Coordinates of C-alpha atoms in Angstrom, one line a residue:
Chain A
M1053 CA -29.3 -34.1 1.5
S1054 CA -28.7 -30.6 0.4
A1055 CA -30.9 -28.1 -1.2
P1056 CA -33.0 -29.1 -4.0
A1057 CA -31.8 -26.1 -6.1
L1058 CA -27.9 -26.9 -6.0
P1059 CA -27.9 -30.7 -6.9
A1060 CA -30.0 -30.0 -9.8
A1061 CA -27.6 -27.2 -10.7
D1062 CA -24.7 -29.7 -10.2
A1063 CA -26.2 -32.3 -12.2
R1064 CA -26.9 -29.8 -15.3
S1065 CA -23.1 -28.4 -15.4
A1066 CA -21.7 -31.6 -14.3
A1067 CA -23.5 -33.6 -17.2
P1068 CA -21.8 -32.4 -20.2
R1069 CA -18.4 -32.8 -18.5
S1070 CA -18.6 -36.5 -17.5
P1071 CA -21.2 -38.0 -19.7
A1072 CA -20.5 -41.3 -18.7
S1073 CA -21.5 -40.3 -14.8
G1074 CA -21.1 -42.8 -12.1
Q1075 CA -18.4 -44.7 -14.0
A1076 CA -16.1 -41.5 -14.6
R1077 CA -12.3 -42.5 -14.8
P1078 CA -10.9 -42.4 -11.5
R1079 CA -8.1 -39.6 -12.1
K1080 CA -11.2 -37.1 -13.0
I1081 CA -12.2 -35.2 -9.8
K1082 CA -15.8 -34.6 -9.8
V1083 CA -16.1 -31.0 -8.8
A1084 CA -19.0 -30.2 -6.4
H1085 CA -20.9 -26.9 -6.6
P1086 CA -19.6 -25.9 -10.1
R1087 CA -22.0 -23.1 -10.2
A1088 CA -21.2 -21.6 -7.1
I1089 CA -17.5 -21.8 -7.6
A1090 CA -17.9 -20.0 -10.6
I1091 CA -20.0 -17.0 -9.0
F1092 CA -17.4 -16.7 -6.5
I1093 CA -14.2 -16.9 -9.1
V1094 CA -15.4 -15.4 -12.3
P1095 CA -15.8 -11.5 -11.3
F1096 CA -12.3 -11.4 -9.9
A1097 CA -10.8 -13.6 -12.5
I1098 CA -12.2 -11.3 -15.3
L1099 CA -10.9 -8.2 -13.7
F1100 CA -7.5 -9.5 -12.7
T1101 CA -7.1 -10.8 -16.5
L1102 CA -8.2 -7.5 -17.6
F1103 CA -6.0 -5.1 -15.5
Y1104 CA -3.3 -7.4 -14.3
L1105 CA -2.5 -9.9 -17.2
V1106 CA -3.7 -8.1 -20.1
P1107 CA -1.4 -5.3 -19.1
I1108 CA 1.5 -7.1 -18.4
G1109 CA 1.3 -9.0 -21.7
Y1110 CA 0.5 -5.7 -23.7
A1111 CA 3.8 -4.0 -22.1
I1112 CA 6.0 -7.2 -23.1
Y1113 CA 4.1 -6.9 -26.8
Q1114 CA 4.8 -3.1 -27.0
S1115 CA 8.5 -3.4 -25.8
L1116 CA 9.2 -5.8 -28.6
L1117 CA 8.3 -3.3 -31.5
V1118 CA 10.0 -0.4 -32.9
V1119 CA 9.1 2.6 -34.6
E1120 CA 10.2 2.6 -38.5
R1121 CA 9.7 6.1 -40.6
D1122 CA 10.1 6.3 -44.4
G1123 CA 12.7 8.7 -44.5
T1124 CA 12.9 11.7 -42.0
F1125 CA 9.4 12.9 -42.4
G1126 CA 7.8 9.8 -43.6
K1127 CA 4.8 7.7 -42.0
A1128 CA 5.9 6.0 -38.7
T1129 CA 4.9 2.3 -38.6
E1130 CA 5.5 0.0 -35.6
V1131 CA 7.4 -3.1 -36.7
F1132 CA 8.6 -6.3 -35.0
G1133 CA 11.9 -5.3 -33.5
G1134 CA 12.9 -8.2 -31.3
L1135 CA 14.9 -7.2 -28.5
T1136 CA 15.9 -3.8 -29.6
Q1137 CA 14.4 -1.9 -27.1
Y1138 CA 16.0 -3.9 -24.4
L1139 CA 19.4 -3.3 -25.9
L1140 CA 18.3 0.4 -25.6
V1141 CA 17.5 -0.1 -22.3
F1142 CA 20.8 -1.8 -21.4
Q1143 CA 22.8 0.9 -23.1
N1144 CA 20.9 3.9 -21.4
G1145 CA 23.2 5.2 -18.8
P1146 CA 20.6 7.6 -17.0
F1147 CA 18.3 4.3 -16.3
W1148 CA 21.2 2.4 -14.7
A1149 CA 22.0 5.4 -12.7
A1150 CA 18.4 5.8 -11.7
I1151 CA 18.5 2.0 -10.7
G1152 CA 21.7 2.4 -8.8
R1153 CA 20.1 5.5 -6.9
V1154 CA 17.2 3.5 -5.7
L1155 CA 19.2 0.4 -4.9
A1156 CA 21.4 2.9 -2.8
F1157 CA 18.3 4.4 -1.3
G1158 CA 16.9 1.0 -0.4
V1159 CA 20.0 -0.5 1.1
V1160 CA 19.9 2.6 3.5
Q1161 CA 16.4 3.3 4.0
V1162 CA 15.0 -0.1 4.2
P1163 CA 17.2 -1.3 7.1
V1164 CA 16.7 2.0 9.1
M1165 CA 12.9 2.0 8.6
L1166 CA 12.4 -1.5 9.7
G1167 CA 15.0 -1.4 12.3
L1168 CA 13.2 1.4 14.0
A1169 CA 9.7 -0.3 13.4
L1170 CA 11.1 -3.4 15.3
L1171 CA 12.6 -1.3 18.1
F1172 CA 9.1 0.5 18.6
A1173 CA 7.1 -2.8 18.3
L1174 CA 9.6 -4.5 20.8
L1175 CA 9.2 -1.4 23.3
L1176 CA 5.3 -1.6 22.8
D1177 CA 5.3 -5.1 23.6
S1178 CA 7.5 -5.1 26.7
P1179 CA 6.5 -4.0 30.2
L1180 CA 8.5 -0.9 30.1
L1181 CA 6.3 1.7 28.4
R1182 CA 3.4 3.7 29.7
G1183 CA 0.8 5.1 27.4
K1184 CA 1.1 2.5 24.6
R1185 CA -2.1 3.2 23.2
F1186 CA -1.1 6.9 22.6
F1187 CA 2.3 6.0 20.9
R1188 CA 0.8 3.5 18.7
L1189 CA -1.9 5.7 17.2
A1190 CA 1.0 8.9 17.2
F1191 CA 3.4 6.8 15.3
F1192 CA 0.9 5.5 12.9
V1193 CA -0.8 8.7 12.1
P1194 CA 1.7 9.6 9.4
Y1195 CA 0.4 6.4 7.5
A1196 CA -2.7 8.6 7.1
V1197 CA -0.9 11.0 4.8
P1198 CA -0.7 10.3 1.2
G1199 CA 2.7 10.2 -0.3
V1200 CA 2.1 13.1 -2.3
I1201 CA 0.9 15.1 0.7
A1202 CA 3.8 14.1 2.8
A1203 CA 6.2 15.0 0.1
I1204 CA 4.5 18.4 -0.1
M1205 CA 4.7 19.1 3.8
W1206 CA 8.2 17.9 4.0
G1207 CA 9.1 20.0 1.0
F1208 CA 7.9 23.1 2.9
L1209 CA 9.5 21.9 6.0
Y1210 CA 13.0 21.4 4.1
S1211 CA 12.6 24.9 2.2
P1212 CA 14.9 27.2 4.0
N1213 CA 12.8 30.5 3.8
L1214 CA 9.5 28.6 5.0
S1215 CA 10.9 25.8 7.4
P1216 CA 10.0 26.2 11.0
F1217 CA 13.7 24.9 11.5
T1218 CA 15.5 27.6 9.8
A1219 CA 18.2 27.2 12.3
I1220 CA 18.9 23.7 10.7
T1221 CA 17.8 24.6 7.1
G1222 CA 20.0 27.6 6.9
N1223 CA 23.0 25.3 7.3
I1224 CA 22.1 22.3 6.0
S1225 CA 20.5 22.3 2.3
F1226 CA 18.4 19.2 2.4
L1227 CA 17.1 20.1 -1.3
S1228 CA 20.8 20.0 -2.7
A1229 CA 21.9 17.5 -5.2
D1230 CA 23.8 15.6 -2.3
L1231 CA 21.3 15.2 0.3
V1232 CA 17.8 15.6 -1.6
L1233 CA 17.7 11.7 -2.2
W1234 CA 18.0 11.4 1.8
A1235 CA 15.7 13.9 2.1
I1236 CA 13.0 11.8 0.3
A1237 CA 14.3 8.8 2.4
N1238 CA 13.4 10.6 5.5
V1239 CA 9.7 11.4 3.9
V1240 CA 9.3 7.8 3.2
T1241 CA 10.5 6.5 6.7
W1242 CA 8.1 9.2 8.3
V1243 CA 5.1 7.7 6.5
Y1244 CA 6.0 4.0 6.8
V1245 CA 7.5 3.4 10.1
G1246 CA 4.3 3.4 11.9
Y1247 CA 2.7 1.1 9.5
N1248 CA 5.4 -1.6 9.6
M1249 CA 5.5 -1.1 13.4
L1250 CA 2.0 -2.1 13.5
I1251 CA 2.7 -5.3 11.4
I1252 CA 5.6 -6.3 13.5
Y1253 CA 3.6 -5.5 16.8
S1254 CA 0.4 -7.6 15.9
A1255 CA 2.7 -10.5 15.1
L1256 CA 4.3 -10.2 18.7
L1257 CA 0.7 -10.1 20.0
A1258 CA 0.1 -13.4 18.5
I1259 CA 2.8 -15.2 20.4
P1260 CA 1.2 -16.8 23.4
T1261 CA 2.9 -15.3 26.7
E1262 CA 3.4 -18.8 28.2
I1263 CA 6.2 -18.9 26.0
Y1264 CA 8.1 -16.5 28.1
E1265 CA 7.7 -18.1 31.2
A1266 CA 10.3 -20.3 31.1
A1267 CA 12.9 -17.8 29.8
R1268 CA 11.7 -15.6 33.1
L1269 CA 12.2 -18.2 35.5
D1270 CA 15.9 -18.8 33.9
G1271 CA 16.3 -15.0 34.6
A1272 CA 16.3 -13.6 31.1
G1273 CA 15.7 -10.0 30.8
Q1274 CA 13.5 -8.1 28.2
L1275 CA 16.4 -7.8 25.9
R1276 CA 17.4 -11.5 26.1
I1277 CA 13.9 -12.4 25.6
A1278 CA 13.4 -10.2 22.5
W1279 CA 16.6 -11.3 20.9
S1280 CA 16.3 -15.1 21.5
I1281 CA 12.6 -15.6 21.5
K1282 CA 10.4 -12.8 20.1
I1283 CA 12.5 -11.9 17.1
P1284 CA 12.9 -15.4 15.7
L1285 CA 9.3 -16.1 16.3
I1286 CA 8.2 -12.7 14.1
M1287 CA 10.5 -13.3 11.3
P1288 CA 7.8 -14.0 8.8
A1289 CA 6.4 -10.6 9.7
I1290 CA 9.6 -8.8 9.3
V1291 CA 10.2 -10.6 6.1
L1292 CA 6.5 -9.4 4.9
T1293 CA 7.4 -5.9 5.7
G1294 CA 10.9 -6.3 3.9
I1295 CA 9.4 -7.6 0.7
F1296 CA 6.9 -4.7 0.6
S1297 CA 9.4 -2.3 1.3
I1298 CA 11.6 -3.6 -1.7
I1299 CA 8.7 -3.3 -3.9
G1300 CA 7.9 0.2 -2.7
T1301 CA 11.4 1.3 -3.2
L1302 CA 12.1 0.4 -6.8
Q1303 CA 8.9 1.9 -7.6
L1304 CA 9.6 5.4 -6.0
L1305 CA 7.9 8.0 -8.1
A1306 CA 5.2 10.2 -6.1
E1307 CA 7.6 11.6 -3.6
P1308 CA 10.7 12.5 -6.1
Q1309 CA 8.0 13.9 -8.6
V1310 CA 6.7 16.3 -6.0
F1311 CA 10.4 17.2 -5.1
R1312 CA 11.0 18.2 -8.6
S1313 CA 9.2 21.6 -7.8
F1314 CA 11.3 22.2 -4.5
S1315 CA 14.5 21.3 -5.9
S1316 CA 16.2 21.3 -9.4
A1317 CA 18.7 18.3 -8.1
V1318 CA 15.6 16.1 -8.9
T1319 CA 15.8 15.5 -12.6
S1320 CA 13.2 13.8 -14.7
T1321 CA 15.6 10.6 -14.8
F1322 CA 15.6 10.6 -11.1
T1323 CA 14.3 7.2 -10.5
P1324 CA 13.2 4.3 -12.9
N1325 CA 9.5 5.1 -12.6
L1326 CA 10.0 8.7 -13.4
M1327 CA 12.1 7.6 -16.4
V1328 CA 9.2 5.8 -17.5
Y1329 CA 7.0 8.4 -17.0
S1330 CA 8.8 10.9 -19.0
T1331 CA 9.8 8.5 -21.5
S1332 CA 6.3 7.8 -22.5
S1333 CA 5.3 11.3 -22.5
I1334 CA 8.2 12.3 -25.1
P1335 CA 6.5 10.1 -26.4
N1336 CA 8.5 6.8 -27.0
V1337 CA 6.1 4.4 -25.7
N1338 CA 7.9 1.2 -26.6
L1339 CA 11.3 2.2 -24.7
A1340 CA 8.9 3.1 -21.8
A1341 CA 7.3 -0.4 -21.9
A1342 CA 10.7 -2.1 -22.1
F1343 CA 11.8 0.0 -18.9
S1344 CA 8.6 -0.8 -17.2
V1345 CA 9.4 -4.7 -18.0
V1346 CA 12.7 -4.6 -16.8
L1347 CA 11.7 -2.7 -13.5
A1348 CA 9.0 -5.3 -13.1
L1349 CA 11.4 -8.1 -13.5
A1350 CA 14.0 -6.6 -11.3
T1351 CA 11.3 -5.8 -8.6
F1352 CA 9.9 -9.4 -8.8
V1353 CA 13.3 -11.0 -8.8
L1354 CA 14.8 -9.0 -5.8
S1355 CA 11.6 -9.7 -3.7
F1356 CA 11.8 -13.3 -4.5
S1357 CA 15.3 -13.9 -3.7
F1358 CA 15.0 -11.7 -0.4
L1359 CA 12.3 -14.4 0.4
K1360 CA 14.4 -17.1 -0.4
F1361 CA 17.5 -15.9 1.3
T1362 CA 15.6 -15.4 4.5
Q1363 CA 14.1 -18.6 4.3
R1364 CA 17.2 -20.3 3.9
K1365 CA 18.6 -18.6 6.8
E1366 CA 15.4 -19.6 8.9
G1367 CA 15.4 -23.1 8.0
K1368 CA 18.8 -24.1 8.7
Chain B
M223 CA 6.5 -18.7 -1.1
S224 CA 5.8 -20.5 2.1
A225 CA 6.6 -17.4 4.4
L226 CA 3.9 -15.7 2.5
T227 CA 1.7 -18.6 2.6
E228 CA 2.1 -19.5 6.2
T229 CA 2.2 -16.2 8.1
P230 CA 1.3 -17.1 11.5
T231 CA -0.2 -13.9 12.5
V232 CA -3.2 -14.2 10.2
A233 CA -4.2 -17.9 11.2
R234 CA -4.0 -17.1 14.7
P235 CA -5.5 -13.9 15.5
S236 CA -4.1 -12.5 18.4
K237 CA -4.6 -14.4 21.5
R238 CA -3.4 -12.1 23.9
L239 CA -5.8 -9.5 23.1
K240 CA -8.7 -11.5 24.5
N241 CA -7.3 -12.6 27.8
T242 CA -5.4 -9.7 28.3
P243 CA -1.7 -9.7 29.1
T244 CA -0.5 -8.4 32.4
P245 CA 2.4 -10.7 32.2
K246 CA 3.7 -11.6 35.7
V247 CA 6.5 -8.6 35.3
A248 CA 9.8 -9.4 36.5
K249 CA 11.4 -6.2 38.1
E250 CA 12.5 -4.2 35.3
S251 CA 15.3 -1.6 35.9
P252 CA 14.2 2.1 36.2
L253 CA 16.9 3.2 33.9
S254 CA 15.5 0.9 31.1
R255 CA 12.3 2.3 31.8
V256 CA 13.6 5.7 31.3
G257 CA 15.4 5.2 28.1
A258 CA 12.2 3.2 26.7
M259 CA 10.2 6.4 27.4
T260 CA 12.8 8.8 26.2
V261 CA 12.9 7.1 22.6
M262 CA 9.5 6.9 22.2
L263 CA 8.9 10.6 23.4
V264 CA 11.8 11.7 20.9
F265 CA 10.0 9.8 18.1
T266 CA 6.7 11.2 19.0
L267 CA 8.1 14.6 18.4
Y268 CA 9.3 13.4 15.0
F269 CA 6.1 11.8 13.7
L270 CA 3.8 14.7 15.2
I271 CA 5.6 18.0 14.7
P272 CA 5.1 18.0 10.8
I273 CA 1.5 17.6 11.3
W274 CA 1.2 20.1 14.2
W275 CA 3.2 22.5 11.9
L276 CA 0.5 21.9 9.0
F277 CA -2.2 22.5 11.3
I278 CA -0.8 25.7 12.5
A279 CA 0.1 26.8 9.0
G280 CA -3.7 26.2 8.0
T281 CA -4.9 28.5 10.8
K282 CA -2.6 31.5 9.5
S283 CA -3.3 34.3 7.0
S284 CA -0.9 34.2 4.3
A285 CA 0.9 37.5 5.6
Q286 CA 1.4 35.8 8.9
F287 CA 2.6 32.6 7.3
T288 CA 6.1 33.8 7.0
S289 CA 6.2 36.6 9.7
T290 CA 5.2 34.6 12.7
N291 CA 6.6 31.6 14.8
P292 CA 5.8 28.5 12.4
L293 CA 5.0 26.3 15.3
W294 CA 2.3 28.5 17.3
F295 CA -0.7 30.2 16.4
A296 CA -1.1 33.6 15.4
D297 CA -4.7 35.1 14.3
F298 CA -6.8 32.4 14.1
N299 CA -8.0 32.0 10.4
L300 CA -8.7 28.3 9.8
F301 CA -12.2 28.8 8.9
A302 CA -11.6 31.5 6.7
N303 CA -8.8 29.7 4.8
I304 CA -11.4 26.8 4.6
G305 CA -14.1 29.1 3.2
N306 CA -11.4 30.6 0.4
L307 CA -9.9 27.3 -0.4
V308 CA -13.7 25.9 -1.2
A309 CA -14.6 28.9 -2.8
Y310 CA -11.6 28.8 -5.1
R311 CA -12.4 28.1 -8.9
D312 CA -15.7 27.1 -8.2
G313 CA -14.9 24.6 -5.7
V314 CA -12.5 22.3 -7.5
F315 CA -11.2 21.1 -4.4
L316 CA -14.4 20.0 -2.9
K317 CA -14.8 18.0 -6.2
W318 CA -11.5 16.4 -5.7
M319 CA -12.4 15.1 -2.2
L320 CA -15.5 13.8 -3.4
N321 CA -13.8 11.8 -6.5
S322 CA -11.2 10.6 -4.0
A323 CA -14.2 9.5 -1.4
L324 CA -15.7 7.9 -4.6
Y325 CA -12.8 6.4 -6.4
A326 CA -11.5 5.0 -2.8
G327 CA -14.7 4.0 -1.0
A328 CA -16.8 2.4 -3.7
G329 CA -13.7 0.8 -5.3
A330 CA -12.4 -0.8 -2.2
L331 CA -15.7 -2.1 -1.2
L332 CA -16.2 -3.9 -4.7
A333 CA -12.8 -5.0 -4.5
T334 CA -13.2 -6.3 -1.1
L335 CA -16.3 -8.2 -2.3
F336 CA -14.7 -9.7 -5.3
A337 CA -11.5 -10.7 -3.5
G338 CA -13.6 -12.1 -0.5
M339 CA -15.7 -14.5 -2.7
A340 CA -12.6 -15.4 -4.9
G341 CA -10.6 -16.1 -1.7
Y342 CA -13.7 -18.0 0.0
A343 CA -13.9 -20.0 -3.1
L344 CA -10.0 -20.9 -3.2
A345 CA -10.3 -21.9 0.5
K346 CA -13.4 -23.8 0.8
Y347 CA -14.0 -25.7 -2.5
R348 CA -11.9 -28.1 -4.4
F349 CA -11.4 -27.8 -8.4
P350 CA -8.9 -28.4 -10.7
G351 CA -6.5 -25.3 -11.3
R352 CA -7.1 -24.1 -8.0
E353 CA -3.5 -24.0 -6.9
L354 CA -2.5 -22.5 -10.3
L355 CA -5.0 -20.1 -9.9
F356 CA -3.7 -19.0 -6.4
N357 CA -0.2 -19.4 -7.4
I358 CA -0.9 -16.7 -10.3
V359 CA -2.6 -14.2 -7.8
L360 CA 0.3 -14.7 -5.6
G361 CA 2.5 -13.7 -8.5
G362 CA 0.1 -10.6 -8.8
V363 CA 0.8 -9.6 -5.2
L364 CA 4.6 -9.2 -6.2
V365 CA 3.7 -7.0 -9.5
P366 CA 3.9 -3.3 -8.4
A367 CA 0.8 -1.4 -9.5
T368 CA 3.0 1.2 -11.1
A369 CA 4.4 -1.1 -13.5
L370 CA 0.8 -1.8 -14.6
A371 CA 0.0 2.0 -15.2
L372 CA 1.8 2.7 -18.5
P373 CA 0.4 -0.5 -20.1
L374 CA -3.0 0.3 -18.8
F375 CA -3.1 3.9 -20.5
L376 CA -2.0 2.4 -23.6
I377 CA -4.8 0.2 -23.6
F378 CA -7.5 2.3 -22.4
S379 CA -6.2 5.1 -25.2
Q380 CA -7.1 2.5 -27.8
V381 CA -10.9 2.1 -26.2
S382 CA -11.1 5.8 -25.7
L383 CA -11.3 5.2 -21.8
T384 CA -8.4 7.5 -21.0
N385 CA -9.4 10.9 -19.1
T386 CA -12.7 9.1 -17.8
F387 CA -13.9 8.1 -14.5
W388 CA -13.5 4.7 -15.2
A389 CA -10.0 4.8 -16.1
V390 CA -8.9 5.3 -12.6
F391 CA -11.9 3.4 -11.2
L392 CA -12.0 -0.1 -12.8
P393 CA -8.2 -0.9 -12.1
S394 CA -8.7 -0.3 -8.6
L395 CA -11.4 -3.1 -8.2
V396 CA -8.5 -5.6 -8.1
S397 CA -6.8 -6.6 -5.1
P398 CA -4.6 -9.7 -5.3
F399 CA -3.3 -9.2 -1.7
G400 CA -7.3 -9.3 -0.7
V401 CA -7.5 -12.8 -2.4
Y402 CA -4.3 -14.0 -0.4
L403 CA -5.5 -12.9 2.8
T404 CA -9.3 -14.1 2.5
R405 CA -8.1 -17.2 1.5
I406 CA -5.9 -17.8 4.7
F407 CA -8.4 -16.5 6.7
A408 CA -11.4 -18.3 5.5
S409 CA -9.5 -21.6 5.8
A410 CA -8.8 -20.8 9.4
S411 CA -11.9 -19.4 10.6
V412 CA -14.8 -20.6 8.6
P413 CA -15.4 -24.4 9.5
D414 CA -16.4 -27.0 7.1
E415 CA -19.0 -28.1 9.4
L416 CA -20.7 -25.0 9.5
I417 CA -21.0 -24.9 5.7
E418 CA -22.2 -28.6 5.7
A419 CA -24.7 -27.5 8.5
A420 CA -25.9 -24.7 6.2
R421 CA -26.4 -27.5 3.0
L422 CA -28.4 -29.5 5.5
D423 CA -30.7 -26.5 6.4
G424 CA -31.3 -26.1 2.5
A425 CA -29.2 -22.7 2.2
G426 CA -27.5 -22.4 -1.3
E427 CA -24.0 -22.0 -1.5
V428 CA -24.0 -18.4 -2.5
R429 CA -26.4 -17.7 0.1
T430 CA -24.4 -19.6 2.7
F431 CA -21.5 -17.3 1.6
F432 CA -23.4 -14.1 2.3
T433 CA -25.0 -15.1 5.8
V434 CA -22.7 -17.3 7.4
S435 CA -19.4 -17.1 6.0
V436 CA -19.4 -13.3 5.5
K437 CA -19.6 -12.8 9.4
L438 CA -16.8 -15.0 10.2
M439 CA -14.6 -13.5 7.7
F440 CA -15.5 -10.1 8.9
P441 CA -12.2 -9.1 10.3
A442 CA -10.3 -9.9 7.2
L443 CA -12.7 -8.4 5.0
V444 CA -12.6 -4.8 7.0
T445 CA -8.6 -5.3 6.6
V446 CA -8.7 -6.0 3.0
F447 CA -11.2 -2.8 2.5
L448 CA -9.0 -0.6 4.5
F449 CA -5.8 -1.6 2.8
Q450 CA -7.7 -1.1 -0.8
F451 CA -9.2 2.2 0.4
V452 CA -5.8 3.6 1.7
A453 CA -4.3 2.2 -1.7
I454 CA -6.4 3.9 -3.7
W455 CA -6.7 7.3 -1.8
N456 CA -2.8 7.4 -2.0
N457 CA -2.7 6.3 -5.8
F458 CA -0.7 8.9 -7.9
F459 CA 0.7 7.3 -10.9
L460 CA -2.6 5.8 -12.5
P461 CA -4.6 9.4 -12.0
L462 CA -1.6 11.2 -13.1
I463 CA -1.2 9.3 -16.5
M464 CA -4.7 8.8 -17.2
L465 CA -6.6 12.3 -16.3
R466 CA -6.2 15.2 -18.2
D467 CA -9.5 16.8 -16.9
E468 CA -9.2 18.3 -13.5
T469 CA -12.9 17.7 -12.3
L470 CA -12.0 14.2 -12.4
F471 CA -9.1 14.4 -10.3
P472 CA -8.5 12.6 -6.9
V473 CA -7.3 15.3 -4.1
T474 CA -3.6 13.9 -4.3
L475 CA -3.4 14.9 -8.0
G476 CA -5.0 18.3 -7.7
L477 CA -3.0 19.3 -4.9
Y478 CA -0.1 17.8 -6.6
A479 CA -0.8 20.0 -9.7
W480 CA -1.5 23.1 -7.6
N481 CA 1.8 22.7 -6.1
S482 CA 3.8 22.5 -9.2
Q483 CA 2.2 26.1 -10.1
V484 CA 3.1 27.6 -6.8
N485 CA 6.1 29.7 -8.6
Q486 CA 3.5 31.0 -11.2
I487 CA 0.5 31.6 -8.8
P488 CA 1.8 32.1 -5.3
E489 CA -1.6 32.3 -3.8
L490 CA -1.9 28.7 -4.5
R491 CA 0.7 27.9 -1.7
G492 CA -1.8 28.7 1.0
Y493 CA -4.7 26.7 -0.8
V494 CA -2.0 23.7 -1.0
L495 CA -1.2 23.8 2.6
I496 CA -5.1 24.2 4.0
G497 CA -6.1 21.3 1.4
A498 CA -3.2 18.8 2.4
L499 CA -4.5 19.5 6.1
L500 CA -8.1 18.7 5.0
S501 CA -7.0 15.7 2.9
I502 CA -5.7 13.6 5.8
I503 CA -8.6 14.2 7.9
P504 CA -10.9 11.5 6.3
L505 CA -8.2 8.8 6.5
I506 CA -7.5 9.6 10.3
I507 CA -11.2 9.4 10.9
L508 CA -11.5 6.3 9.1
F509 CA -8.6 4.5 11.2
L510 CA -10.1 5.7 14.5
L511 CA -13.6 4.3 13.6
L512 CA -11.9 0.9 12.4
Q513 CA -9.2 0.7 14.5
R514 CA -10.0 -2.4 16.5
F515 CA -9.9 -4.2 13.0
W516 CA -6.8 -3.0 11.5
R517 CA -5.1 -3.3 14.7
N518 CA -5.9 -7.2 14.5
G519 CA -5.8 -7.0 10.5
L520 CA -2.5 -5.4 9.8
G521 CA -0.6 -8.4 10.9
A522 CA -1.2 -9.7 7.7
G523 CA 0.7 -6.7 6.0
S524 CA -0.2 -5.0 2.7
V525 CA 0.7 -3.6 -0.5
K526 CA 2.8 -0.1 -0.3

């Protein structure tokens, strides 16, 4: 039998639940160690409720309110407005322009970043390279640079008079309205390629090498092995990096916010999250809440459909 | 969700790392070797030149910053620059670094503990509502942290918690991803027989967790800690929206604030650069110290 302390605890907390112990109804599962489970689960559950579920609920609640005033200068009161804020969201041109901008960003930046990460991971996993340890570290170092700091650095590097590359920045103005989105895409790529590379690389390391033996005996080269064996096997890792990249893209905030001090082309409505921030500081909290809810839903739907889509392709 | 729940990289931590590789090398053509090396070397430049430039910039006086080769040393003023930065405005920069260390260090430690306990319980005990709880937490992984910042601000302002240490610290104690990761890891690496054996030896459930299971889950716990540490250290929106008092700022927000004032106060440019350089050193050290863990653990992915 187990420790004297625990069965006692079991009996005590289980007693009120099934008074007719011994002849409990068959469908009711008797939980062993309820007190230990509570000790393990409750701290996280409380924090998760307070700082995830409650804010989500509160954002939805706030987004359903409108501010009404008695006359122009009257007292403001919040009243239930139904979907009024959501109508405003859908009629808000700048918001959809911002969504379009981050989608364009994502369609280009995410495949480029993940393509490079996959290429580097496959090269690291191949017998073609020397100094793998060095490359792995060198490519990962930018991940240690927070987004804000990376944006400040690259802001300097792009500035025509401060950049070490004046030969380039003198001819191409990276901070112009046409290019600044892609200048930001480069910053994000620079920070996260090595990180994604390591996720994919460790998935490659988990493949037992015996799998390659037969292919090698059949005379398959590295390229063939990568394409027909490695990539299909590491699909889950690639999907994971894809989902996190989608979430990150729609949430772009720090980098464009920093770029506002380098380029006037980055407006306060440049990305959806910048709109949330600037709308809430006007303040129009209810509209900002509605933006947040729409954005979170969009992120969720996009990540989820990406997951489903790639699963269907895999499972064919 | 099954691609998320069945990520094989977590369940089977790299077999090849142990009984090391050297696969029988089929002869590779020298051309592909040269090609591969070239690609990697070119990108090494891409990744490292910006950091090299930042380092060089940190060693220069402000007069030499624009007048000398940006990629090579002039007079070596690094320590003078650091001295000036630390002295500026009563050492507010050091305060920021300490704040960041506290937010990220203590926050990640507690978040790892809570996530580890919850993940372990979800993996090792059966109780009603278990799957529901896990699915809610999984949904939480997909909810971006920035979407929570604004409603958190509204709630905190009603209980007068905005512009306090707690406004940034408390929300960072939650890591749904940590629960997901530790659950998968605990199912795979903590054998039920071992827990049974501990029970037979008379250890309580909680004691078993802290003495036996934590050791087996250690790689996953270090990974969760690292991810949470990086996430908090890099977090920008939450402090931006919560904090007004600059003595509470983490270093990212402080440097951001300085950088947006450079036009009015040009001397800040030098401080921003040297501050940026110093602010990335702690994470690099942490990565180097814990690298054998993140190398294995990264396979599980993270929240960006």
